[in-house]
mmCIF file of C-alpha atoms and ligand atoms in Angstrom:
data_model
loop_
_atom_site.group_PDB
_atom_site.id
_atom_site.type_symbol
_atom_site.label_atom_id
_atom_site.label_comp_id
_atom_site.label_asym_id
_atom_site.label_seq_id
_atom_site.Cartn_x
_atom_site.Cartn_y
_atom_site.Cartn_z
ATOM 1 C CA UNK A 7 100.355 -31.802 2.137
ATOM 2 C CA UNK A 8 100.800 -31.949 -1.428
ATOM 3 C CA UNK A 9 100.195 -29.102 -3.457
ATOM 4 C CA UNK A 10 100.753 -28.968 -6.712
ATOM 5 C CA UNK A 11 97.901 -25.925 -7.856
ATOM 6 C CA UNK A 12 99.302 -24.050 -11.198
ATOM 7 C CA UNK A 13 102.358 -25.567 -11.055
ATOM 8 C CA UNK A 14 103.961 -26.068 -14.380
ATOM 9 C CA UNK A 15 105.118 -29.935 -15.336
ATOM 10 C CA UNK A 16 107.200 -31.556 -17.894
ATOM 11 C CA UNK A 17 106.464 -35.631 -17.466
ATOM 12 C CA UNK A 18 108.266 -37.643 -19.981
ATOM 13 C CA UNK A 19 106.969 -40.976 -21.409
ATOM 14 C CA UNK A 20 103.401 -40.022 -20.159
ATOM 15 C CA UNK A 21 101.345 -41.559 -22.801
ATOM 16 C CA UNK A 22 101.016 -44.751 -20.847
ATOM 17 C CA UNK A 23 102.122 -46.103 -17.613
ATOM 18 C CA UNK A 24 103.664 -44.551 -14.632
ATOM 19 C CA UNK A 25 104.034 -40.869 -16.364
ATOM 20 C CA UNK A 26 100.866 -41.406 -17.762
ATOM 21 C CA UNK A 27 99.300 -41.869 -13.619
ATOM 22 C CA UNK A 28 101.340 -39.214 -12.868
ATOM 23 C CA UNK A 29 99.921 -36.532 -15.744
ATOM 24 C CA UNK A 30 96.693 -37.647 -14.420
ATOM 25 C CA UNK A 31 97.045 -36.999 -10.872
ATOM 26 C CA UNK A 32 99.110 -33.680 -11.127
ATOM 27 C CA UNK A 33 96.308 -32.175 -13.130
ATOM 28 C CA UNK A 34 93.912 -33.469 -10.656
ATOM 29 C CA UNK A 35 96.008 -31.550 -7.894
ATOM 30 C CA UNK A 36 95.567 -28.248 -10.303
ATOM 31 C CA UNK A 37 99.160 -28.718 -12.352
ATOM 32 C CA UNK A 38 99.421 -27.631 -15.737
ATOM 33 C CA UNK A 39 101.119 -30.652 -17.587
ATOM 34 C CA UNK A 40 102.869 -31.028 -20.713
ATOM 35 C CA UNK A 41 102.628 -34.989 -21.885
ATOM 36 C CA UNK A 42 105.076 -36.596 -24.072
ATOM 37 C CA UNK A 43 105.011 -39.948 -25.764
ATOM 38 C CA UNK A 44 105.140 -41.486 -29.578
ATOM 39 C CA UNK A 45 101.845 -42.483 -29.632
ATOM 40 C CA UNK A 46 99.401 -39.933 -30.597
ATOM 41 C CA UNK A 47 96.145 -42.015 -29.626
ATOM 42 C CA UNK A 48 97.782 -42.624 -26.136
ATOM 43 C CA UNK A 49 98.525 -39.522 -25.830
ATOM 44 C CA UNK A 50 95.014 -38.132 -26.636
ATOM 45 C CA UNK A 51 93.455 -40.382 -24.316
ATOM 46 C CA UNK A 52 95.835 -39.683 -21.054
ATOM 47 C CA UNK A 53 95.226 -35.611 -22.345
ATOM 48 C CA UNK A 54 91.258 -36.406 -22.073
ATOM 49 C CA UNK A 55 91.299 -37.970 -18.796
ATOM 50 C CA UNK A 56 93.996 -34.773 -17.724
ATOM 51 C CA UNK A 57 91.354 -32.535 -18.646
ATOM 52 C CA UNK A 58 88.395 -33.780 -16.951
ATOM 53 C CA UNK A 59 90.368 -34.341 -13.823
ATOM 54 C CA UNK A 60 91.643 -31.017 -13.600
ATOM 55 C CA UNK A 61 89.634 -28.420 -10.969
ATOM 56 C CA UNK A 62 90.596 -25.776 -13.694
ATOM 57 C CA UNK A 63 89.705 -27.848 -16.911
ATOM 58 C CA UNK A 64 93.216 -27.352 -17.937
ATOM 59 C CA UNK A 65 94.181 -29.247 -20.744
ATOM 60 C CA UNK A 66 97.721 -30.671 -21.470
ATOM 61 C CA UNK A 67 100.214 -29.541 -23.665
ATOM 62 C CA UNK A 68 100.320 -32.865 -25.885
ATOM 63 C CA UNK A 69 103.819 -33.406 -27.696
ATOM 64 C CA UNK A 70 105.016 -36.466 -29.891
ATOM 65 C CA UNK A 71 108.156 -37.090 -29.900
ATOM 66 C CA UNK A 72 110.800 -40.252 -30.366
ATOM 67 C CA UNK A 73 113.817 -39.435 -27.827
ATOM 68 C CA UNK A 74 116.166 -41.500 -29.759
ATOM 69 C CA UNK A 75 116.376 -38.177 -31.436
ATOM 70 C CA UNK A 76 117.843 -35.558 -30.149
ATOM 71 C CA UNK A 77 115.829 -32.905 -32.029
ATOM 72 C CA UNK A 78 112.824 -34.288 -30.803
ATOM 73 C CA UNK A 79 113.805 -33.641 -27.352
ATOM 74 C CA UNK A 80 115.024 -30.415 -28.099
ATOM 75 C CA UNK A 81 111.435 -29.577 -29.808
ATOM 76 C CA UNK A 82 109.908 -30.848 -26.375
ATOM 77 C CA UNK A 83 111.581 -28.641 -24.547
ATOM 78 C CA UNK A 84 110.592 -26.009 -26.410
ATOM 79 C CA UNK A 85 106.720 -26.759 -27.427
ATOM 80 C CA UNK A 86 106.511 -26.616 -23.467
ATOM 81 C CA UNK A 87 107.933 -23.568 -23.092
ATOM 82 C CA UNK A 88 106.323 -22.006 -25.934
ATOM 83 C CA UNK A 89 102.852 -22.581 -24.526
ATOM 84 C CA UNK A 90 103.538 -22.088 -20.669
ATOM 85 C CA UNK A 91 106.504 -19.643 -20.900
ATOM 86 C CA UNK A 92 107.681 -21.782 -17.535
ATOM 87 C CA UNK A 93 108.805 -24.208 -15.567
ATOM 88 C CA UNK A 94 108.393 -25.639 -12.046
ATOM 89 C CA UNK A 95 108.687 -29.500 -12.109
ATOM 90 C CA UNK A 96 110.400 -31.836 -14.917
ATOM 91 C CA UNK A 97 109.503 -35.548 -14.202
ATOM 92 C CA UNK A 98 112.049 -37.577 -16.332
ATOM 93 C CA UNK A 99 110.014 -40.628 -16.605
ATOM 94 C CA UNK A 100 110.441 -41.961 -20.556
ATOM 95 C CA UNK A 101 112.080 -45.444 -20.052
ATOM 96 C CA UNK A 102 112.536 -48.124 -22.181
ATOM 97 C CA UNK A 103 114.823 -51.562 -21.526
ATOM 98 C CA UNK A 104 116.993 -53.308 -24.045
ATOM 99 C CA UNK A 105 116.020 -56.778 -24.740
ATOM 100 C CA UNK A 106 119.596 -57.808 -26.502
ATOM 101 C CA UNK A 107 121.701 -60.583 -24.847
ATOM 102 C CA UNK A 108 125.082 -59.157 -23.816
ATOM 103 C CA UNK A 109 126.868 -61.683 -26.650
ATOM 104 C CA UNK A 110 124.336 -60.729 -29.049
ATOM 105 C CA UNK A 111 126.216 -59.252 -32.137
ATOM 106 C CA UNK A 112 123.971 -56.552 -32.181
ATOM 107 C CA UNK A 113 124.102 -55.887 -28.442
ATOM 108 C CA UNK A 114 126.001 -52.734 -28.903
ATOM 109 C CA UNK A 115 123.727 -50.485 -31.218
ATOM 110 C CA UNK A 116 120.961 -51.944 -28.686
ATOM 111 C CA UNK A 117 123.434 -50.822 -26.178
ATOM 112 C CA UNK A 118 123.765 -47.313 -27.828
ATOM 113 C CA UNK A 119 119.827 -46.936 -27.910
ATOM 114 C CA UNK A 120 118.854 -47.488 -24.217
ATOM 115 C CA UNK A 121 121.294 -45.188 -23.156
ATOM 116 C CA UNK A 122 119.929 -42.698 -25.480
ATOM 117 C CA UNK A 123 116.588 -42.867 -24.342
ATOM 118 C CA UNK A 124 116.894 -43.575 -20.518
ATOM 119 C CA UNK A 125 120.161 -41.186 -20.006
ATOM 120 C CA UNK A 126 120.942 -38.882 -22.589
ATOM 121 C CA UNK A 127 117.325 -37.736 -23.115
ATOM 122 C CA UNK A 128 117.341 -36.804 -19.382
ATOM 123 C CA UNK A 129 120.622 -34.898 -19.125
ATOM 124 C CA UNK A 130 119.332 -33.012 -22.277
ATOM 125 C CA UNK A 131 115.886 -32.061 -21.222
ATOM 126 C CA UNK A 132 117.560 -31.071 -17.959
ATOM 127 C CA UNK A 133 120.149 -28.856 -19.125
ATOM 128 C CA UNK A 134 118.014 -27.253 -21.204
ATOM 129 C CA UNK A 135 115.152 -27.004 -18.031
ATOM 130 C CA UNK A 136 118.048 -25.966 -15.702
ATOM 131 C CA UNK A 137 117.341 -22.095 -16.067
ATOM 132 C CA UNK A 138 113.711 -22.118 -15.955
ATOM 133 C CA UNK A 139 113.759 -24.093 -12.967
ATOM 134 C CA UNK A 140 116.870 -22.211 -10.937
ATOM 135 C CA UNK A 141 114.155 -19.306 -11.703
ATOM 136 C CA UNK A 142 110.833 -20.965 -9.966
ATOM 137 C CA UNK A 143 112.827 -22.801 -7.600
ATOM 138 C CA UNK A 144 111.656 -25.973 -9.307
ATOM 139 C CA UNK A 145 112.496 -29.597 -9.068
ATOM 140 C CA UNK A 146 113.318 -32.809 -11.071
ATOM 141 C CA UNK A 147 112.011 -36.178 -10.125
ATOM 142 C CA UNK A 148 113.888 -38.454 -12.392
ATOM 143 C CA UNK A 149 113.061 -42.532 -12.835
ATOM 144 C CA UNK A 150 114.917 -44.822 -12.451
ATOM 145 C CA UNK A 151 115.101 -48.841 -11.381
ATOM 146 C CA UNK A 152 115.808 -51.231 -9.103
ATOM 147 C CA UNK A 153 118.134 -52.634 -11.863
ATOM 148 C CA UNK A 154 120.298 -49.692 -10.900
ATOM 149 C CA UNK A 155 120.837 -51.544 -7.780
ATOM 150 C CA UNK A 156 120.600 -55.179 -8.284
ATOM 151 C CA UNK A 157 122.139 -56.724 -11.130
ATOM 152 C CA UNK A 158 119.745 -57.854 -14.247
ATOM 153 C CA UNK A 159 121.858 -59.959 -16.267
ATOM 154 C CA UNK A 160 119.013 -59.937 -18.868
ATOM 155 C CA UNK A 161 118.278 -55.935 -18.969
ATOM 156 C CA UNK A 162 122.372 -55.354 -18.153
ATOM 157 C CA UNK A 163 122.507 -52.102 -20.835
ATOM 158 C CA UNK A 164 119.566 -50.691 -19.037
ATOM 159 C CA UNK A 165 120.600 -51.718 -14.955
ATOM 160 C CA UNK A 166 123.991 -49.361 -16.130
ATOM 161 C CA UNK A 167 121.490 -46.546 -17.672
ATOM 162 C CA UNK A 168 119.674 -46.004 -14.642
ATOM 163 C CA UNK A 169 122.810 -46.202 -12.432
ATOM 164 C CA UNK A 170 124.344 -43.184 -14.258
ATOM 165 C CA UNK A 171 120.430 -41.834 -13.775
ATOM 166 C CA UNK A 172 121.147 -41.839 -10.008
ATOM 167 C CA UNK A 173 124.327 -40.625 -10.032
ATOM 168 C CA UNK A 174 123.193 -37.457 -12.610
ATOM 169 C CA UNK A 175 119.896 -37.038 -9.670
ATOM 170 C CA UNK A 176 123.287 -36.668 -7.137
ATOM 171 C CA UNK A 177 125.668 -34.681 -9.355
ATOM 172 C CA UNK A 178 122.887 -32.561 -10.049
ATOM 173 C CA UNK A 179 121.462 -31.882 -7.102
ATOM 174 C CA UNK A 180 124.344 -30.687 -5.750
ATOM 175 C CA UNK A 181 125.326 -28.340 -9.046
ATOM 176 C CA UNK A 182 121.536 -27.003 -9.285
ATOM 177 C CA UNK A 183 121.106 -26.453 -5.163
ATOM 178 C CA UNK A 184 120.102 -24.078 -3.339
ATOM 179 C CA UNK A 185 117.370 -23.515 -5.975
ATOM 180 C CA UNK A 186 116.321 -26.787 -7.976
ATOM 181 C CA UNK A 187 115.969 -30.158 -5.799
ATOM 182 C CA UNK A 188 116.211 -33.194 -7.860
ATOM 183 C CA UNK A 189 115.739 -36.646 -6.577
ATOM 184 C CA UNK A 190 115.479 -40.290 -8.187
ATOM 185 C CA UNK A 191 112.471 -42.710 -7.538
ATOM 186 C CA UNK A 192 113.187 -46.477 -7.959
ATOM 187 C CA UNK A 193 110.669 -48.991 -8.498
ATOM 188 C CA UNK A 194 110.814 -52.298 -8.432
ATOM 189 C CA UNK A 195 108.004 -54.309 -10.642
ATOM 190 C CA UNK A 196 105.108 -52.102 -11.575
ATOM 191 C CA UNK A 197 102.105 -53.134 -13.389
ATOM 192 C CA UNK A 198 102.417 -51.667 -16.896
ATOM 193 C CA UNK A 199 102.934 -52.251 -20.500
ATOM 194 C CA UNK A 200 106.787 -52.250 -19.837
ATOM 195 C CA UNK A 201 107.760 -56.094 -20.378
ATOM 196 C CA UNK A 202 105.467 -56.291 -23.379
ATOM 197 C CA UNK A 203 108.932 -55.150 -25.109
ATOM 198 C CA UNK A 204 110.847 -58.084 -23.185
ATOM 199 C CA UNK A 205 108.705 -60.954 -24.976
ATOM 200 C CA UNK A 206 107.266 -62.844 -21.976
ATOM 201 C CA UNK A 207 103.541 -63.803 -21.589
ATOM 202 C CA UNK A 208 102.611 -61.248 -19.577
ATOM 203 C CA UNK A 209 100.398 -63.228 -16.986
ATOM 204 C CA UNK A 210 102.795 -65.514 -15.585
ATOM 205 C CA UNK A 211 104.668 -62.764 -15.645
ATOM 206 C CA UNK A 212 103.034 -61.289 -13.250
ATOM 207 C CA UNK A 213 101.979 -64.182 -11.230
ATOM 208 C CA UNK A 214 105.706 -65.054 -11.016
ATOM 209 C CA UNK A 215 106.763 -61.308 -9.943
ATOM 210 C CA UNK A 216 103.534 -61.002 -7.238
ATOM 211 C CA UNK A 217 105.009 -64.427 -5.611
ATOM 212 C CA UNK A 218 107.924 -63.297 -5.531
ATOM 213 C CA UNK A 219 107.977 -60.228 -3.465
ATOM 214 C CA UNK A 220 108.064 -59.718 0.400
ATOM 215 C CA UNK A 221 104.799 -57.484 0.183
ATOM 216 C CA UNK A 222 103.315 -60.076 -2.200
ATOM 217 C CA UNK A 223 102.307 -57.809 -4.967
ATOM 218 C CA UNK A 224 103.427 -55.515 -7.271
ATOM 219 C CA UNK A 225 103.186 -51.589 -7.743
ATOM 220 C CA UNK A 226 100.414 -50.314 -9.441
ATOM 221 C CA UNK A 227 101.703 -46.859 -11.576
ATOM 222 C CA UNK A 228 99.862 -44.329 -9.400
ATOM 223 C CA UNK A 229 102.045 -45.948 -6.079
ATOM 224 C CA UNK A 230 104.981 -44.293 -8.018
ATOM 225 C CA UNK A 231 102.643 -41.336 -9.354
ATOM 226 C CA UNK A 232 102.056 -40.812 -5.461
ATOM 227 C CA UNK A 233 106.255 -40.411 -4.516
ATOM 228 C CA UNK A 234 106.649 -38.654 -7.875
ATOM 229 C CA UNK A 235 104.078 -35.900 -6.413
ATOM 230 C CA UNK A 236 105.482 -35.724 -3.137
ATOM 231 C CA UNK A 237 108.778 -35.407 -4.564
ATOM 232 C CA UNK A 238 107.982 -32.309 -6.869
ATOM 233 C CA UNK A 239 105.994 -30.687 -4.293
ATOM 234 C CA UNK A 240 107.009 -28.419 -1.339
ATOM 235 C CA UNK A 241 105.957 -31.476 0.927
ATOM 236 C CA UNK A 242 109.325 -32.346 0.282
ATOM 237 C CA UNK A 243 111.315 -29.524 0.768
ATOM 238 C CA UNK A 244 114.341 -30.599 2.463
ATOM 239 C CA UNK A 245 115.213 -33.542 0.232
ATOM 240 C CA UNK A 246 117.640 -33.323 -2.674
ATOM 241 C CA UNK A 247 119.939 -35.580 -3.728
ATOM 242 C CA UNK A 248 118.343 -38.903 -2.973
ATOM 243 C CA UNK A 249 117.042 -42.085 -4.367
ATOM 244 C CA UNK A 250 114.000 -43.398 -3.158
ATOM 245 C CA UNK A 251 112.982 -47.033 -3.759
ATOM 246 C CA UNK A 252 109.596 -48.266 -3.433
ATOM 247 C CA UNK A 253 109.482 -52.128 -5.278
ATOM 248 C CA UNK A 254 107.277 -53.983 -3.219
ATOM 249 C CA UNK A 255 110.348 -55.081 -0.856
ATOM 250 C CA UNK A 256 112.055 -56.695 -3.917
ATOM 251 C CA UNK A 257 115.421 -55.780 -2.318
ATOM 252 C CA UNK A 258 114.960 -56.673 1.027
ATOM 253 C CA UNK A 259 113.597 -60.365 -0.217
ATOM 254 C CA UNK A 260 114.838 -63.165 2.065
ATOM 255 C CA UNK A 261 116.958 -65.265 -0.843
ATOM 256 C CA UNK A 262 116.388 -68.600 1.954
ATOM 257 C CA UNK A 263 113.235 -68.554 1.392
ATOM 258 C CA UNK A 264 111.701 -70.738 -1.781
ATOM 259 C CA UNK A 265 109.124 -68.081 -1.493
ATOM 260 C CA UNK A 266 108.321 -64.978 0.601
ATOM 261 C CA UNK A 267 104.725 -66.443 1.541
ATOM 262 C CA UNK A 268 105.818 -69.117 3.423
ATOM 263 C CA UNK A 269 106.592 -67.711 6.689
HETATM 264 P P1 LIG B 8 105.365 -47.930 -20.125
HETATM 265 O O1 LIG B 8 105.892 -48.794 -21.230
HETATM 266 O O2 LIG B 8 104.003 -48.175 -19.595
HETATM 267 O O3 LIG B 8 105.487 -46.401 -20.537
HETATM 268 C C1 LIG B 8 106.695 -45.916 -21.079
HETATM 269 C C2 LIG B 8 106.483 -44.499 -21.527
HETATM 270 O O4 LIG B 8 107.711 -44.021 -22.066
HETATM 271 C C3 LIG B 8 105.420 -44.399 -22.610
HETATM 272 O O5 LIG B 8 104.743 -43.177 -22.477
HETATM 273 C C4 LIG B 8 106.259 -44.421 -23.871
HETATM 274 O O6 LIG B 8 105.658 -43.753 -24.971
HETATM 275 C C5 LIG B 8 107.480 -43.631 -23.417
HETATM 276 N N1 LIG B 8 108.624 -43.957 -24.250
HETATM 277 C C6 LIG B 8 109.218 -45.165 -24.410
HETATM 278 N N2 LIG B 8 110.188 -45.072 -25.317
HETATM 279 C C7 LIG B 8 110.208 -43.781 -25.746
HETATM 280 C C8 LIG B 8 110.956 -43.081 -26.699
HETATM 281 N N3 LIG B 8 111.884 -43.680 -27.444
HETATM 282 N N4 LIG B 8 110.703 -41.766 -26.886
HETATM 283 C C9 LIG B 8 109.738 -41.134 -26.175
HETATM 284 N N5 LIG B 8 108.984 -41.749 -25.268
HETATM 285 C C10 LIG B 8 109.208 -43.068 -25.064
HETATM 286 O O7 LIG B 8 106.476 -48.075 -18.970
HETATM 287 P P2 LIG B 8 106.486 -47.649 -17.431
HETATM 288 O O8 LIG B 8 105.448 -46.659 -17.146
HETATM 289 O O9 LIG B 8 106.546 -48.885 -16.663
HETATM 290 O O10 LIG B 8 107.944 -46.991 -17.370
HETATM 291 C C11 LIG B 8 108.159 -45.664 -16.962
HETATM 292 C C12 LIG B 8 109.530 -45.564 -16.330
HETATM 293 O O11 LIG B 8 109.579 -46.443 -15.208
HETATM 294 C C13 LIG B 8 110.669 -45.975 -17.257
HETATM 295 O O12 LIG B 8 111.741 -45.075 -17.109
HETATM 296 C C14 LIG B 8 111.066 -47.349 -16.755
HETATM 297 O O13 LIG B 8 112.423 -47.598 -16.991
HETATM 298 C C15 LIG B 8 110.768 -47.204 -15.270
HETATM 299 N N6 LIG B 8 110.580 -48.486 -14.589
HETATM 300 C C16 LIG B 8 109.484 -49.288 -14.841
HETATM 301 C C17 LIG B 8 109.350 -50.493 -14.174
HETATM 302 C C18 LIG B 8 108.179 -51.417 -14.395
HETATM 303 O O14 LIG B 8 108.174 -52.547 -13.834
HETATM 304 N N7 LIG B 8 107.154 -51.040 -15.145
HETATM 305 C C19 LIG B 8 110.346 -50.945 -13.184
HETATM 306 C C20 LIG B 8 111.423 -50.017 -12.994
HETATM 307 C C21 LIG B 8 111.522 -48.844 -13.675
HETATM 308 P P3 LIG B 8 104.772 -44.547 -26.099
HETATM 309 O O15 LIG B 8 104.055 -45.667 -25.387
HETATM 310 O O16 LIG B 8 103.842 -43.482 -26.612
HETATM 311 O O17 LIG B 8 105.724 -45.044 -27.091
#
């Protein structure tokens, strides 16, 4: 059962998307949530819908905030814990892909970006979380990819991002156990505004992905909001230290077949 009543939760990149599902559906279990995006008329709407989902009327703790700085992950951190004075669950969900070719002669400042925002934003906020959480015997669900485990040629900066993701969801839940579990969720496609950054035309996209996959369609964000909540939630008290992947069968695709439906 999941149970998530008055629980306190940090959920990165939820002004759209997958963290923005998952704001939604922790306040409508009874969380308190603290949202976090750039955009402030994102954010206001996902805060809205928190609010009138929640059985307490809570509303969010709304923060804007660009994690390719550090101070503004910092000030995060703090704005949080300035309005809830604790901590049970940080969801490190912000996530953004780099779009420059590996020979690109800008690939490297690209290179220096998505690591910035996909890993160092996470070990910061965690670190910082670490002794709030030890003390409510919290947990971190942090996202990651399936291009941590199948190589992207085209997103190759971000496939080694969310690698060292997974391995920082081991490390630490080893370092922070008995007291804080932390586990990884991996999806595979999900249907969100994420590629709009990678240039494509989004329907074919789409199409393409849906064909391709052995469960012949793709993730919607609340499939991943779902694992996210079992994850942070008691539910799922003996796990720590593990990577769960749910991509539609992406990685279990047959590569002899020209395409999964023909069976
Ligand atoms: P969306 O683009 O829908 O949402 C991304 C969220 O992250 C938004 O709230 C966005 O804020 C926030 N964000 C992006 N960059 C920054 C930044 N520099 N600073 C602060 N916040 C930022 O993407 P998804 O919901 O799909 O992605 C969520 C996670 O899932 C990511 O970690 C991604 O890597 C991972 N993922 C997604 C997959 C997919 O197919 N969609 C597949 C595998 C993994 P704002 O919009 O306000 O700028």
């Amino acid at each position: 059962m999941i149970d998530l009543d008055n629980k306190v939760a940090l959920i990165t990149g939820s002004s759209d998307g997958i963290g923005a599902a998952t704001a939604i559906l922790f306040s409508s279990l009874g969380a308190k949530v603290a949202i976090v995006g750039r955009n402030q008329n994102k954010l206001d709407k996902v805060a809205a819908e928190c609010e009138a989902k929640s059985p307490h009327n809570y509303k969010p703790v709304v923060i804007r905030a660009d994690f390719v700085n550090d101070e503004d992950v910092v000030r995060t951190f703090e704005e949080t814990i300035s309005a809830y004075k604790h901590l049970d669950i940080l969801v490190n969900n912000a996530g953004q892909s780099n779009n420059k070719d590996f020979l690109d002669a800008d690939a490297l400042s690209d290179y220096d970006r998505t690591q910035q925002i996909n890993v160092r934003s996470v070990v910061r906020l965690t670190q910082l979380a670490a002794p709030y959480l030890i003390k409510a015997k919290g947990s971190v669900v942090n996202v990651s990819s399936i291009a941590s485990l199948k190589a992207y040629p085209s997103m190759w900066s971000y496939g080694m991002a969310k690698s060292a993701v997974d391995m920082f969801t081991k490390t630490m839940a080893s370092r922070l156990a008995p007291n804080v579990r932390v586990n990884s969720v991996v999806p595979g496609p999900v249907r969100t505004n994420f590629v709009a950054s990678l240039n494509l035309d989004p329907k074919a996209f789409w199409d393409g992905m849906v064909e391709q996959q052995p469960l012949q369609r793709v993730a919607d964000p609340i499939d991943l909001a779902n694992m996210i909540a079992f994850l942070s939630c008691d539910a799922s008290r003996n796990t720590t230290g593990s990577i769960f992947v749910t991509d539609s069968g992406a990685l279990v695709a047959d590569p002899m077949k020209a395409s999964s439906s023909n069976q």
